Amino acid sequence: MIRLRWLVVIFSVLTLLTFVFAEGTRTWEQSKFDELIKGTPKGVAIRSTGGLELAPAFTALSTTPSTYIWSIAADREGNVYAATGSPARIYRITPDGKSNVIFEPQELQVQALVVSDSGVIYAATNPDGKVYKIEHHAIGAEKGSKKSAEKAAADSPWSSSVYFEPGTKYIWNLLLDDAGNLFVATGDHGEIFRVTPKGEHSVFFKSDEAHIRVMRFDAKGNLIAGSDGSGLVYRISASGEGFVLYSAPKKEITALAIDKNGNIYAAGAGERHGGSGAPSFSAPPISIPSSPSPSSSGAGGIVISSSPSSSPPPSVSFSSSGSTAAGGSEIYRIAPDGSPSRLWSSHEDLVYALAFDQNGQLLAGTGNRGHVFAIRGEEEFTDLIKASATQVTAFAEAPHGGLYASTSNLGKVFLLSAKPAEEGSYESDVFDAHIFSRWGRAEFRGTGNVELFARSGNVDNPDRNWSPWQQINLRNDSPVSAPPARFIQWKAVLRAGNPAPRLESVTLNYLPKNVPPDFDDITVQTGVRYQALPKPAGPDMGGAAGQQPHFDSPPPPIHDRESIGVKWSVHDDNDDQMVYSVYYRGDADSRWLMLKEKLTEKFYSFDASLLPDGIYRIKVVASDAPSHSPGQALTAEKESSPFEVDTTEPQIENLAALVEGDQIHVTFRAVDSFSTIKRAEYSVDAGEWQFVEPGGQLSDSRTESYDFRIPVPATCSSCATTKNGAAGQIEHVVVVRVYDRYENMISAKTVIHAK
C-alpha cells in the first residue's frame, strides 16, 4: 500500500498520440475527462475537470421480474415501492432487500406512485389511466368481517380500489401536498386534476400543451410543472393560475427538482417541431419485449408508446437494447428571480430523473448508458455511477441520508449511499503503442491511498493471454514490470482514508523498438520542377527550426522542360524524423552517383542537362538518424522505375526546296540520336506553321524522311519579283522545324532564289 501526498508527476495515458515528432522515449498520458471516460470505473467517479475519486457506495437492493421501473417512493420506515411495467406491478422492497408484490392491475403499466405520511399508496396506471388507492391492513384485523376473512384467505395485507378516473388515456405523474390533496398530471389534454382527501376532484390547471409530464412543489406552495410539446416550465399558484417560467429549447421537460434556495432545475429532451427555432433531434425507436403498451412515463420521464392517440405521447424514448437517442438532454436552472441558464448538456445521455444528495448536490439519472451524474456547476460535473442497467429512471429518499435509485432494462432498485465506497477501482482503456515497446517508469499525481498496476500484451484484448497485473512501485521510482509488448493498460485502486484518495493524472514512459522507414512510392517526372511552399510557423505545423511537419502535403508541380522532378512517399512506424539522400544511375552503369544528400523534404528537382541522353533510375535512401543516437539509426531505400532523359535536339539533314510549276517541292530528313521523331512542321514566307507527315505517315522512328509539295504562294506587293513579274520568278523562304518525343526542337530554312 502506498500513501502519496501530491507527488508531482505527469501521467500521460492518451488514446491519441499527442507528440508531433518521435525523439526516443515517449509518454502515454491520461488525466482529462474525455480520456478517462473510455476506461472502466467500479466505485470510482470521473470528474469533468479530470481525475478520479471514490464514488458513493452503490449497491443493488433488489432485482425485479419487471423490465421497466417507472417510479419509486419510500415510506418512513425506509421501505421502497416500485411502480413497474412488463409486467405491471407494485413491489414493496424492505431496507434489507426483501421484495413482494402488493399490487398487480389489469393495465399494462403502473406509471407513477406516491406514498402518504400515513402509508397509503396512490398509483397511476396506463393505458386508460386510473388512480388506485392501495392500503395496508394487519392480518386478523376486523375479526368476523367478510373483508378480513377474504384478506386472510388470500394471505395478503394489502387492499386496492379505484380512487380516481380522469377520463384520459395517460397519467404521467402524481403529487401530494401537505393537506393530502392529490395532484394528477395527465396527457391528451394537458390537464392537472386535484383530488381532495374526500375524493372530490376538479381540473386544477388546463394547459394548451398535450401533456403535463412532471410536477414539484416549491417552498411557497406553488406547483411547478413541465410539459411535452413546447418544453414549458409552469409556475401554478394555489388558485390554479399558471405562468410560463421558461420555454426550453427542447420539446419535453422530463424531470424537475427544486433546491432549498428556490432554484428550479429542469431537464429537457426531444425534438421541437414548430416556430421556436430550437435545435432538434429525433428520439430512437422503442422496443418493448412484451405485448404492446400505451405511452407511459414515470417520474423519471421515460416513455414508451405503441397505441395511437389523438394526442401523441411524449417523445423521449428508450429501447431495451440501450441504444443512445440522438440529441441527448440539457439541464436548465431557473433562478428565484426567473432568469434561466443552461447548466449541463450531453449529446449521448438522456436525463430521466433529478434529485439532491444529502449535501444538496444535484444528481441526474440518465440513459441509455445507465449513468448518474453529479452536477456541480455550469458544465462542471462528475460521472458518478455506472449502473448495471440501461436507464436510471427515478430517485427516492432512503434512510441515513442516502437515495434509492431505480433502473430499467433491467428493472432494479439500488441504494446510493451518502458516504463514499470503501474501495473502488478503475481500469484504463487499452493503449496501442503501435510498435513493440519497452515500458519505463510510471508517474503519478494525486493524493491519498492509491495503488497502481499495469499489464501488457500483443493483442488488443486483455482477456487473450496478457501478462498478469503487476503493481507499480512508485516509491522506489522503479520501471513498470509489465513485459515489453505492443499494448498496455493500467489500473488504479482507491481506498478510503484521510486524506481522501484522488488521482489527478498518471504517466507511462515507454520506448518503442526502432524499425526502419518504409517506402510507399517513388515517382520521377521529366519536364517538372517541385518548389517548396513556405512553412507556416507554430508548434502544430512544425514551424520550429530543423523540424519536419508531421503531416506534409506534396508541393504543386511546375512545368519546366529543363528540369527533372523526384518525389516519394515514405512513413516510419516510430514516427521518427527522417533525412533523405538521392542517387542516380545510368541503365548500363553499375555505380550509384550522388545527386543530393541531407534532404528533409520528400521531393527534389535538378537540372536535366546534368544527365546525358539515356535511360536512368533514381534511388532514394531514407534514414531516421535525426531521432536516434549515432549507431542506432536505420535506413531504407527504394529505386524508381526506369525513365528516359533526352535534352538534345534532333537534326535536320538534306533540306531542299524548288519550284516545280505552281508547286514547291520540299524534301528533308530528321534524325535523333536517342528518341523518336514526334512531329514536323513547315512555314513558307513567314506564314503559319503547318503540320506535315513523314513518308509512311507514322512518326515512330529516330529517323524520318519527308517529301511533300505545297502550292506556290500568291504574289504580293512586298514580294521580290523579276522584271517581267512572273510568279515563277518570286523568291521564297521555306522553314521547317522538328520535335522529338521530349519536345526538343530544331529548325532549318532554305531559300528559293528568283531566276
Tab-separated table of C-alpha atoms in Angstrom, residues 109-461:
chain	number	residue	atom	x	y	z
A	109	GLN	CA	-48.104	-0.242	-16.784
A	110	VAL	CA	-48.030	1.142	-13.271
A	111	GLN	CA	-46.763	4.536	-14.298
A	112	ALA	CA	-46.430	6.626	-11.143
A	113	LEU	CA	-46.956	6.373	-7.398
A	114	VAL	CA	-46.746	8.409	-4.204
A	115	VAL	CA	-46.862	7.372	-0.538
A	116	SER	CA	-48.734	9.480	2.018
A	117	ASP	CA	-47.484	10.124	5.558
A	118	SER	CA	-49.993	7.535	6.777
A	119	GLY	CA	-48.593	4.883	4.421
A	120	VAL	CA	-51.391	4.968	1.853
A	121	ILE	CA	-50.123	4.426	-1.684
A	122	TYR	CA	-51.648	6.160	-4.694
A	123	ALA	CA	-50.694	4.556	-8.013
A	124	ALA	CA	-51.471	5.584	-11.589
A	125	THR	CA	-51.789	3.106	-14.446
A	126	ASN	CA	-51.762	3.309	-18.231
A	127	PRO	CA	-53.469	2.968	-20.654
A	128	ASP	CA	-56.924	4.355	-19.943
A	129	GLY	CA	-55.413	5.993	-16.901
A	130	LYS	CA	-56.719	5.210	-13.456
A	131	VAL	CA	-55.532	6.149	-9.974
A	132	TYR	CA	-55.659	3.354	-7.417
A	133	LYS	CA	-55.612	3.676	-3.653
A	134	ILE	CA	-53.630	0.885	-2.017
A	135	GLU	CA	-53.813	0.385	1.735
A	136	HIS	CA	-52.142	-1.931	4.210
A	137	HIS	CA	-54.202	-3.900	6.750
A	138	ALA	CA	-52.894	-6.131	9.504
A	139	ILE	CA	-53.854	-9.775	9.012
A	140	GLY	CA	-56.537	-10.732	11.505
A	141	ALA	CA	-57.823	-7.182	11.996
A	142	GLU	CA	-61.557	-6.561	11.749
A	143	LYS	CA	-62.322	-10.014	13.117
A	144	GLY	CA	-65.536	-11.545	11.906
A	145	SER	CA	-65.784	-9.259	8.936
A	146	LYS	CA	-66.161	-10.714	5.473
A	147	LYS	CA	-63.438	-8.437	4.133
A	148	SER	CA	-60.963	-9.501	6.802
A	149	ALA	CA	-61.717	-13.165	6.131
A	150	GLU	CA	-61.116	-12.709	2.416
A	151	LYS	CA	-57.794	-10.943	3.097
A	152	ALA	CA	-56.649	-13.638	5.434
A	153	ALA	CA	-57.643	-16.281	2.948
A	154	ALA	CA	-55.678	-14.553	0.247
A	155	ASP	CA	-52.765	-14.176	2.686
A	156	SER	CA	-52.362	-10.516	1.679
A	157	PRO	CA	-52.476	-7.491	3.974
A	158	TRP	CA	-52.988	-5.080	1.036
A	159	SER	CA	-56.215	-3.878	-0.499
A	160	SER	CA	-56.730	-1.741	-3.584
A	161	SER	CA	-59.579	0.245	-5.071
A	162	VAL	CA	-60.047	2.694	-7.917
A	163	TYR	CA	-59.639	6.142	-6.375
A	164	PHE	CA	-59.956	8.426	-9.406
A	165	GLU	CA	-60.571	8.132	-13.145
A	166	PRO	CA	-59.723	11.351	-15.022
A	167	GLY	CA	-61.104	10.049	-18.327
A	168	THR	CA	-57.789	10.479	-20.119
A	169	LYS	CA	-55.502	7.939	-21.694
A	170	TYR	CA	-52.288	8.949	-19.969
A	171	ILE	CA	-51.394	9.700	-16.378
A	172	TRP	CA	-47.792	10.790	-16.066
A	173	ASN	CA	-47.181	11.941	-12.518
A	174	LEU	CA	-48.736	12.083	-9.042
A	175	LEU	CA	-48.016	14.524	-6.225
A	176	LEU	CA	-49.408	15.015	-2.679
A	177	ASP	CA	-49.490	18.352	-0.886
A	178	ASP	CA	-49.340	18.871	2.883
A	179	ALA	CA	-53.153	18.884	3.126
A	180	GLY	CA	-53.420	15.469	1.482
A	181	ASN	CA	-54.661	16.751	-1.870
A	182	LEU	CA	-53.567	14.534	-4.732
A	183	PHE	CA	-52.475	16.234	-7.953
A	184	VAL	CA	-52.700	14.152	-11.116
A	185	ALA	CA	-50.746	15.162	-14.257
A	186	THR	CA	-52.350	13.814	-17.432
A	187	GLY	CA	-51.930	13.621	-21.169
A	188	ASP	CA	-54.182	14.087	-24.195
A	189	HIS	CA	-55.499	17.429	-22.945
A	190	GLY	CA	-52.647	18.648	-20.750
A	191	GLU	CA	-54.720	18.790	-17.561
A	192	ILE	CA	-53.755	18.666	-13.906
A	193	PHE	CA	-56.512	17.372	-11.608
A	194	ARG	CA	-56.771	17.951	-7.876
A	195	VAL	CA	-58.395	15.223	-5.774
A	196	THR	CA	-59.213	16.120	-2.180
A	197	PRO	CA	-58.842	13.655	0.732
A	198	LYS	CA	-62.630	13.181	0.479
A	199	GLY	CA	-62.307	12.032	-3.123
A	200	GLU	CA	-63.716	15.199	-4.687
A	201	HIS	CA	-61.918	16.080	-7.903
A	202	SER	CA	-61.666	19.034	-10.265
A	203	VAL	CA	-59.448	20.370	-13.046
A	204	PHE	CA	-56.821	22.388	-11.224
A	205	PHE	CA	-54.965	23.619	-14.337
A	206	LYS	CA	-55.522	23.318	-18.082
A	207	SER	CA	-52.563	23.743	-20.423
A	208	ASP	CA	-52.580	24.281	-24.159
A	209	GLU	CA	-49.893	21.605	-24.305
A	210	ALA	CA	-50.858	17.970	-24.924
A	211	HIS	CA	-49.127	16.507	-21.860
A	212	ILE	CA	-48.122	17.604	-18.380
A	213	ARG	CA	-45.188	15.352	-17.643
A	214	VAL	CA	-43.718	16.162	-14.214
A	215	MET	CA	-44.640	18.203	-11.127
A	216	ARG	CA	-42.941	19.535	-7.993
A	217	PHE	CA	-43.947	21.958	-5.194
A	218	ASP	CA	-41.780	24.959	-4.400
A	219	ALA	CA	-41.308	26.388	-0.906
A	220	LYS	CA	-44.218	28.814	-1.387
A	221	GLY	CA	-46.693	26.089	-2.284
A	222	ASN	CA	-46.700	26.832	-5.991
A	223	LEU	CA	-46.924	23.844	-8.261
A	224	ILE	CA	-44.045	23.713	-10.766
A	225	ALA	CA	-44.950	21.628	-13.813
A	226	GLY	CA	-43.176	20.624	-17.009
A	227	SER	CA	-44.894	19.919	-20.331
A	228	ASP	CA	-44.360	17.993	-23.505
A	229	GLY	CA	-44.850	19.813	-26.790
A	230	SER	CA	-43.014	23.102	-26.332
A	231	GLY	CA	-40.927	22.174	-23.308
A	232	LEU	CA	-42.648	24.646	-20.982
A	233	VAL	CA	-41.990	25.054	-17.270
A	234	TYR	CA	-45.063	26.438	-15.489
A	235	ARG	CA	-45.464	28.027	-12.073
A	236	ILE	CA	-49.051	27.414	-10.973
A	237	SER	CA	-50.395	29.228	-7.933
A	238	ALA	CA	-52.609	27.655	-5.242
A	239	SER	CA	-55.628	29.065	-7.093
A	240	GLY	CA	-54.611	27.296	-10.327
A	241	GLU	CA	-53.333	30.350	-12.172
A	242	GLY	CA	-50.435	29.395	-14.435
A	243	PHE	CA	-47.412	31.396	-15.598
A	244	VAL	CA	-44.759	30.130	-18.033
A	245	LEU	CA	-41.404	30.480	-16.318
A	246	TYR	CA	-39.359	29.125	-19.202
A	247	SER	CA	-39.744	27.763	-22.729
A	248	ALA	CA	-36.911	25.288	-23.120
A	249	PRO	CA	-35.075	24.672	-26.407
A	250	LYS	CA	-36.147	21.039	-26.082
A	251	LYS	CA	-39.572	19.518	-26.717
A	252	GLU	CA	-40.191	17.810	-23.399
A	253	ILE	CA	-39.441	18.504	-19.741
A	254	THR	CA	-38.531	15.068	-18.400
A	255	ALA	CA	-37.625	15.842	-14.766
A	256	LEU	CA	-37.809	18.645	-12.187
A	257	ALA	CA	-36.059	19.400	-8.894
A	258	ILE	CA	-36.101	22.465	-6.607
A	259	ASP	CA	-33.327	23.260	-4.126
A	260	LYS	CA	-33.626	24.957	-0.739
A	261	ASN	CA	-32.696	28.323	-2.247
A	262	GLY	CA	-35.625	28.223	-4.662
A	263	ASN	CA	-33.641	27.385	-7.809
A	264	ILE	CA	-35.658	25.236	-10.195
A	265	TYR	CA	-33.806	22.582	-12.177
A	266	ALA	CA	-35.491	21.230	-15.299
A	267	ALA	CA	-34.246	18.543	-17.672
A	268	GLY	CA	-35.243	18.881	-21.317
A	269	ALA	CA	-35.087	16.416	-24.207
A	270	GLY	CA	-36.686	15.737	-27.561
A	271	GLU	CA	-37.073	17.461	-30.903
A	272	ARG	CA	-39.181	20.590	-31.070
A	273	HIS	CA	-41.440	20.917	-34.126
A	274	GLY	CA	-42.681	24.423	-34.636
A	275	GLY	CA	-41.671	28.021	-34.758
A	276	SER	CA	-39.427	28.058	-31.726
A	277	GLY	CA	-36.223	27.930	-33.694
A	278	ALA	CA	-34.966	25.388	-31.205
A	279	PRO	CA	-32.401	22.714	-32.004
A	280	SER	CA	-33.993	19.423	-32.970
A	281	PHE	CA	-33.220	15.739	-32.781
A	282	SER	CA	-35.130	12.529	-33.235
A	283	ALA	CA	-35.893	10.069	-30.485
A	284	PRO	CA	-34.889	6.485	-31.223
A	285	PRO	CA	-37.358	3.729	-31.970
A	286	ILE	CA	-38.692	1.922	-28.959
A	287	SER	CA	-38.520	-1.774	-28.341
A	288	ILE	CA	-40.949	-3.448	-25.981
A	289	PRO	CA	-40.152	-7.078	-25.275
A	290	SER	CA	-43.715	-7.955	-24.244
A	291	SER	CA	-47.120	-7.092	-25.657
A	292	PRO	CA	-47.616	-3.547	-26.956
A	293	SER	CA	-48.410	-0.987	-24.313
A	294	PRO	CA	-49.599	2.585	-24.445
A	295	SER	CA	-47.334	5.514	-23.865
A	296	SER	CA	-46.250	5.743	-20.291
A	297	SER	CA	-43.771	7.661	-18.243
A	298	GLY	CA	-42.630	7.648	-14.680
A	299	ALA	CA	-41.330	10.391	-12.526
A	300	GLY	CA	-38.054	9.982	-14.323
A	301	GLY	CA	-39.595	10.849	-17.678
A	302	ILE	CA	-39.177	7.597	-19.604
A	303	VAL	CA	-41.653	6.996	-22.368
A	304	ILE	CA	-42.748	4.053	-24.436
A	305	SER	CA	-45.561	4.054	-26.933
A	306	SER	CA	-47.424	1.736	-29.214
A	307	SER	CA	-51.117	2.572	-29.374
A	308	PRO	CA	-52.253	5.554	-31.440
A	309	SER	CA	-53.791	8.591	-29.826
A	310	SER	CA	-55.255	11.871	-30.871
A	311	SER	CA	-52.550	13.472	-28.744
A	312	PRO	CA	-49.220	11.747	-29.325
A	313	PRO	CA	-47.331	10.746	-26.177
A	314	PRO	CA	-44.048	12.395	-25.234
A	315	SER	CA	-41.115	11.564	-27.463
A	316	VAL	CA	-38.326	10.758	-25.026
A	317	SER	CA	-37.839	7.049	-25.536
A	318	PHE	CA	-35.531	4.195	-24.841
A	319	SER	CA	-35.045	0.754	-26.231
A	320	SER	CA	-34.275	-2.456	-24.434
A	321	SER	CA	-31.061	-2.650	-26.416
A	322	GLY	CA	-29.836	0.518	-24.762
A	323	SER	CA	-29.190	2.450	-27.969
A	324	THR	CA	-28.441	6.105	-27.417
A	325	ALA	CA	-31.091	8.588	-28.523
A	326	ALA	CA	-29.869	11.318	-30.817
A	327	GLY	CA	-29.695	14.813	-29.426
A	328	GLY	CA	-29.254	13.993	-25.754
A	329	SER	CA	-30.512	16.201	-22.932
A	330	GLU	CA	-29.982	19.536	-21.261
A	331	ILE	CA	-30.474	20.685	-17.668
A	332	TYR	CA	-31.593	24.250	-17.056
A	333	ARG	CA	-31.520	26.272	-13.853
A	334	ILE	CA	-34.246	28.866	-13.310
A	335	ALA	CA	-33.174	31.276	-10.570
A	336	PRO	CA	-35.659	32.630	-7.998
A	337	ASP	CA	-35.838	35.872	-9.989
A	338	GLY	CA	-36.919	33.866	-13.052
A	339	SER	CA	-33.702	34.104	-15.060
A	340	PRO	CA	-32.816	30.822	-16.836
A	341	SER	CA	-29.422	29.376	-17.723
A	342	ARG	CA	-28.196	26.116	-19.167
A	343	LEU	CA	-26.342	24.155	-16.514
A	344	TRP	CA	-25.387	20.911	-18.266
A	345	SER	CA	-25.775	19.220	-21.614
A	346	SER	CA	-24.951	15.891	-23.181
A	347	HIS	CA	-25.335	14.581	-26.704
A	348	GLU	CA	-25.229	10.972	-25.509
A	349	ASP	CA	-27.261	10.856	-22.295
A	350	LEU	CA	-30.993	11.387	-21.720
A	351	VAL	CA	-31.991	12.671	-18.288
A	352	TYR	CA	-34.863	10.717	-16.736
A	353	ALA	CA	-34.666	11.805	-13.079
A	354	LEU	CA	-33.330	14.637	-10.901
A	355	ALA	CA	-32.736	14.651	-7.138
A	356	PHE	CA	-30.423	16.090	-4.487
A	357	ASP	CA	-27.988	14.175	-2.294
A	358	GLN	CA	-27.538	14.915	1.421
A	359	ASN	CA	-25.082	17.723	0.573
A	360	GLY	CA	-27.555	19.473	-1.727
A	361	GLN	CA	-25.699	18.395	-4.846
A	362	LEU	CA	-27.878	17.862	-7.910
A	363	LEU	CA	-27.923	14.301	-9.275
A	364	ALA	CA	-29.156	13.322	-12.719
A	365	GLY	CA	-30.201	9.767	-13.575
A	366	THR	CA	-29.688	9.096	-17.267
A	367	GLY	CA	-29.814	6.560	-20.069
A	368	ASN	CA	-29.192	4.911	-22.273
A	369	ARG	CA	-25.841	4.090	-20.674
A	370	GLY	CA	-27.133	3.931	-17.108
A	371	HIS	CA	-25.077	6.785	-15.644
A	372	VAL	CA	-25.698	9.019	-12.636
A	373	PHE	CA	-24.099	12.460	-12.896
A	374	ALA	CA	-23.434	14.869	-10.040
A	375	ILE	CA	-23.913	18.398	-11.393
A	376	ARG	CA	-21.567	20.794	-9.587
A	377	GLY	CA	-21.910	23.950	-11.672
A	378	GLU	CA	-22.202	25.180	-15.226
A	379	GLU	CA	-20.660	22.431	-17.360
A	380	GLU	CA	-18.864	21.144	-14.244
A	381	PHE	CA	-19.946	17.676	-13.253
A	382	THR	CA	-18.843	14.254	-12.092
A	383	ASP	CA	-19.698	10.990	-13.803
A	384	LEU	CA	-20.631	9.446	-10.501
A	385	ILE	CA	-22.116	5.999	-11.098
A	386	LYS	CA	-22.416	3.435	-13.890
A	387	ALA	CA	-25.371	1.193	-13.069
A	388	SER	CA	-25.639	-2.408	-14.236
A	389	ALA	CA	-28.720	-1.439	-16.260
A	390	THR	CA	-29.525	0.717	-19.251
A	391	GLN	CA	-31.547	3.593	-17.755
A	392	VAL	CA	-31.573	5.218	-14.309
A	393	THR	CA	-35.210	6.231	-14.092
A	394	ALA	CA	-36.113	7.597	-10.647
A	395	PHE	CA	-34.829	8.554	-7.183
A	396	ALA	CA	-36.388	8.400	-3.730
A	397	GLU	CA	-35.065	9.313	-0.282
A	398	ALA	CA	-33.530	6.450	1.679
A	399	PRO	CA	-32.605	6.170	5.370
A	400	HIS	CA	-29.409	7.726	6.710
A	401	GLY	CA	-29.158	10.382	4.004
A	402	GLY	CA	-28.911	8.031	1.039
A	403	LEU	CA	-31.063	7.719	-2.068
A	404	TYR	CA	-32.859	4.840	-3.685
A	405	ALA	CA	-32.341	4.689	-7.450
A	406	SER	CA	-34.395	2.623	-9.855
A	407	THR	CA	-33.409	1.379	-13.296
A	408	SER	CA	-34.971	-0.114	-16.399
A	409	ASN	CA	-33.568	-2.755	-18.687
A	410	LEU	CA	-33.151	-4.386	-16.117
A	411	GLY	CA	-35.753	-3.407	-13.515
A	412	LYS	CA	-33.615	-2.967	-10.396
A	413	VAL	CA	-33.529	-0.873	-7.237
A	414	PHE	CA	-30.195	0.329	-5.866
A	415	LEU	CA	-29.136	2.103	-2.710
A	416	LEU	CA	-26.931	5.133	-3.331
A	417	SER	CA	-25.132	5.743	-0.069
A	418	ALA	CA	-24.410	9.135	1.439
A	419	LYS	CA	-20.828	8.011	2.065
A	420	PRO	CA	-18.061	7.122	-0.393
A	421	ALA	CA	-17.317	3.491	-1.054
A	422	GLU	CA	-14.529	1.960	0.994
A	423	GLU	CA	-12.733	0.898	-2.159
A	424	GLY	CA	-13.002	1.449	-5.878
A	425	SER	CA	-11.032	0.534	-8.953
A	426	TYR	CA	-10.534	1.913	-12.424
A	427	GLU	CA	-9.159	0.146	-15.495
A	428	SER	CA	-7.862	2.389	-18.246
A	429	ASP	CA	-8.575	1.999	-21.898
A	430	VAL	CA	-6.102	-0.232	-23.745
A	431	PHE	CA	-3.213	1.791	-25.132
A	432	ASP	CA	-1.742	0.840	-28.500
A	433	ALA	CA	1.911	1.837	-28.861
A	434	HIS	CA	1.691	0.585	-32.485
A	435	ILE	CA	5.152	-0.942	-32.125
A	436	PHE	CA	6.659	-3.485	-29.789
A	437	SER	CA	7.815	-1.287	-26.876
A	438	ARG	CA	9.729	-1.403	-23.624
A	439	TRP	CA	7.958	0.194	-20.643
A	440	GLY	CA	9.723	2.668	-18.403
A	441	ARG	CA	8.691	4.409	-15.189
A	442	ALA	CA	5.137	5.403	-14.353
A	443	GLU	CA	4.498	8.794	-12.826
A	444	PHE	CA	1.543	9.727	-10.659
A	445	ARG	CA	-0.090	12.905	-9.424
A	446	GLY	CA	-2.725	12.674	-6.731
A	447	THR	CA	-3.279	12.200	-3.027
A	448	GLY	CA	-4.360	9.592	-0.523
A	449	ASN	CA	-4.299	5.821	-0.650
A	450	VAL	CA	-3.933	4.942	-4.330
A	451	GLU	CA	-2.254	1.887	-5.823
A	452	LEU	CA	-1.343	1.496	-9.495
A	453	PHE	CA	-1.000	-1.689	-11.534
A	454	ALA	CA	-0.108	-2.436	-15.157
A	455	ARG	CA	-0.330	-5.327	-17.592
A	456	SER	CA	0.675	-5.732	-21.240
A	457	GLY	CA	0.116	-7.941	-24.265
A	458	ASN	CA	0.439	-8.198	-28.024
A	459	VAL	CA	-3.280	-8.414	-28.913
A	460	ASP	CA	-5.790	-5.649	-28.306
A	461	ASN	CA	-7.985	-7.780	-25.993
